Coordinates of C-alpha atoms in Angstrom, one line a residue:
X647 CA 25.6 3.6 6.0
X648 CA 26.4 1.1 8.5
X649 CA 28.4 -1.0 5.9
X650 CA 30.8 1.9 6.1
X651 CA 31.1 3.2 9.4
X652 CA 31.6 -1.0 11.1
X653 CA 35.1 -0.5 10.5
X654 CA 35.2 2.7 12.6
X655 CA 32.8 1.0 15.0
X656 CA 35.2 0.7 18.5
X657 CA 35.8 -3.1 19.5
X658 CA 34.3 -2.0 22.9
X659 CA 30.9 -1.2 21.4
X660 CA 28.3 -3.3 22.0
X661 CA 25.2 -1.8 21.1
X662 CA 23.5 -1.8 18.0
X663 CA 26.4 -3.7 16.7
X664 CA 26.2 -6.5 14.7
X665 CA 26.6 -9.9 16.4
X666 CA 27.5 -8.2 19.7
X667 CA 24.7 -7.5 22.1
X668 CA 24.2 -7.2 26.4
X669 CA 25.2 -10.6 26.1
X670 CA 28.2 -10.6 24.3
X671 CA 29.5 -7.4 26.9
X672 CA 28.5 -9.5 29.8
X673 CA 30.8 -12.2 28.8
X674 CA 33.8 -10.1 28.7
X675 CA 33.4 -7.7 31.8
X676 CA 32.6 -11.6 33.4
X677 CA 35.7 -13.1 31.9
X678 CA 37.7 -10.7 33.5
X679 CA 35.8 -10.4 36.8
X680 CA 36.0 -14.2 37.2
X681 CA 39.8 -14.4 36.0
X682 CA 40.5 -11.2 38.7
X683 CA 38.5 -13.4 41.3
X684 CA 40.7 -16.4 40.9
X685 CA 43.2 -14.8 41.8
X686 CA 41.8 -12.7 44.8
X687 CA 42.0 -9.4 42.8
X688 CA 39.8 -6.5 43.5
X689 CA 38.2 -5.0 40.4
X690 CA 36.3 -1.3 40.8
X691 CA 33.5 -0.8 37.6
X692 CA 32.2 2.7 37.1
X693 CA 29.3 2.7 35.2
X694 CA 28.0 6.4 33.2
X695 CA 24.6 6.3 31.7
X696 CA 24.4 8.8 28.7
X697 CA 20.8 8.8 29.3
X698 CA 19.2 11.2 26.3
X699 CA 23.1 12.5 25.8
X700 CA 21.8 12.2 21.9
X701 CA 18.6 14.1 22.2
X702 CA 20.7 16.9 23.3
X703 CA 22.8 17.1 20.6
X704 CA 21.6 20.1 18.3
X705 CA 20.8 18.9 14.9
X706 CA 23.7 20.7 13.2
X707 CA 26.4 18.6 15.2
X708 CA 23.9 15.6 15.0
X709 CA 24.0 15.6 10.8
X710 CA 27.8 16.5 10.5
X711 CA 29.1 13.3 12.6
X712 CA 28.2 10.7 10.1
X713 CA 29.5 13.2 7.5
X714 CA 32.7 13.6 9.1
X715 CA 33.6 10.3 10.3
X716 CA 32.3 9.0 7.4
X717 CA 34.2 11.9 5.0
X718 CA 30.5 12.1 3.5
X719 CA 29.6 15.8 2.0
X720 CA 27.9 18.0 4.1
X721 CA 23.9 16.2 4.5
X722 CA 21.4 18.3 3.4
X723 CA 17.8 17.6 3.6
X724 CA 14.4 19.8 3.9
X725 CA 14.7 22.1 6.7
X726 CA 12.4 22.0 9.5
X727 CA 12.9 24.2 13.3
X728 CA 14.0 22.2 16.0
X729 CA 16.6 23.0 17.9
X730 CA 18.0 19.8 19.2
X731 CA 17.6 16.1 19.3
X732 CA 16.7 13.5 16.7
X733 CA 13.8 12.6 15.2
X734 CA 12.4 9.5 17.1
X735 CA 12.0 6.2 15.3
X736 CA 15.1 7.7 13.2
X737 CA 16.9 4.6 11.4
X738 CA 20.2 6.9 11.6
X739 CA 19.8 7.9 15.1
X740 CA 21.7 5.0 16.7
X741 CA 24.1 4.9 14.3
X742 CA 24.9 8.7 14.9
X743 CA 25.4 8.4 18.5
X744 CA 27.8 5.3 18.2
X745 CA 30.0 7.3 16.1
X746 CA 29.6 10.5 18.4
X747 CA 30.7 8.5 21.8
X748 CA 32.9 6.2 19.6
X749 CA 36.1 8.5 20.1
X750 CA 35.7 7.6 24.0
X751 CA 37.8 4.6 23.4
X752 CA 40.5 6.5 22.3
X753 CA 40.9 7.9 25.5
X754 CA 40.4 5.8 28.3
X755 CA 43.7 3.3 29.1
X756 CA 41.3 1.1 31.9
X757 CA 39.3 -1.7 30.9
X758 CA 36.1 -0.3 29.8
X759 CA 32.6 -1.5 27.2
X760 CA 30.0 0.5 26.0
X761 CA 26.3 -0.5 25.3
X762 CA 24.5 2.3 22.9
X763 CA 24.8 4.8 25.7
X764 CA 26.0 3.0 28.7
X765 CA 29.7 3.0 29.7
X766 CA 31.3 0.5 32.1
X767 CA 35.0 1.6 32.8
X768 CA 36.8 -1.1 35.4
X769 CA 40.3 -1.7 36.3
X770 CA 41.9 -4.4 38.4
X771 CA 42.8 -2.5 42.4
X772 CA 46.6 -3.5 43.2
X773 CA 47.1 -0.3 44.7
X774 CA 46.7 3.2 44.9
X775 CA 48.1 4.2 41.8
X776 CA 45.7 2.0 40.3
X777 CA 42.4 3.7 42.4
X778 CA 43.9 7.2 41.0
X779 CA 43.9 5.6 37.4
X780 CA 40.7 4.9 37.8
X781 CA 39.8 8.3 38.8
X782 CA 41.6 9.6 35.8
X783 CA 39.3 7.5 33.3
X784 CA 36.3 9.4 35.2
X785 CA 37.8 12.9 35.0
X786 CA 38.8 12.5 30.9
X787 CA 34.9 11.4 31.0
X788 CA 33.6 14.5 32.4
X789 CA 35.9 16.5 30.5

């Protein structure tokens, strides 16, 4: 499955990606801090934690975003009653919530990398147009 979803995988996701890790998304939010530095730039990070985001998910919107990013038919399997999350130890699992937070990217225009389901959003501060950017990046979060 993962074969086929890396090319939908956003270039700003780190986690449970495939020769990227904490590492490799500390190098480029520290690339840009140092480069901002340099030049006596002020750079405001906002970091969202989407802390059990995927647990809440109910397991009909869980199983149908593979299916629909991936243009899969609908997953069946055995049915069992829960009512949300995912199983735990689930090979899928962090897969699923990749491709669920993936569209994020699409949105935001600031600077911004995601671990798993951690999101750093940061924008160099010239002025303040650039603070209210940066406001707008949090508000199409929420939203």
């Amino acid at each position: 499955m993962y074969s086929a979803a890396k090319p939908m995988i956003s270039q700003y996701q780190h986690g449970f990606v495939k020769n990227r890790s904490t590492v490799s998304n500390l190098m480029v939010y520290t690339s840009l801090l140092n480069s901002s530095l340099d030049k006596r730039c002020q750079v405001d990070s906002i970091y969202e934690d989407f802390t059990k985001a995927y647990d809440k998910l109910t397991h009909h919107v869980a199983a149908l975003i593979p299916a629909r990013k991936l243009k899969q038919s609908s997953p069946k399997s055995s049915c069992f009653s829960t009512p949300s999350g995912v199983p735990q130890g689930s090979h899928h699992g962090p897969l699923n919530f990749i491709l669920f937070v993936n569209d994020l990217s699409h949105h935001l225009n600031s600077h911004h990398l995601m671990y798993a389901d951690d999101l750093k959003i940061y924008r160099v501060i010239s002025s303040p147009v650039d603070c209210a950017a940066l406001q707008q990046e949090v508000d199409t979060v929420a939203n």
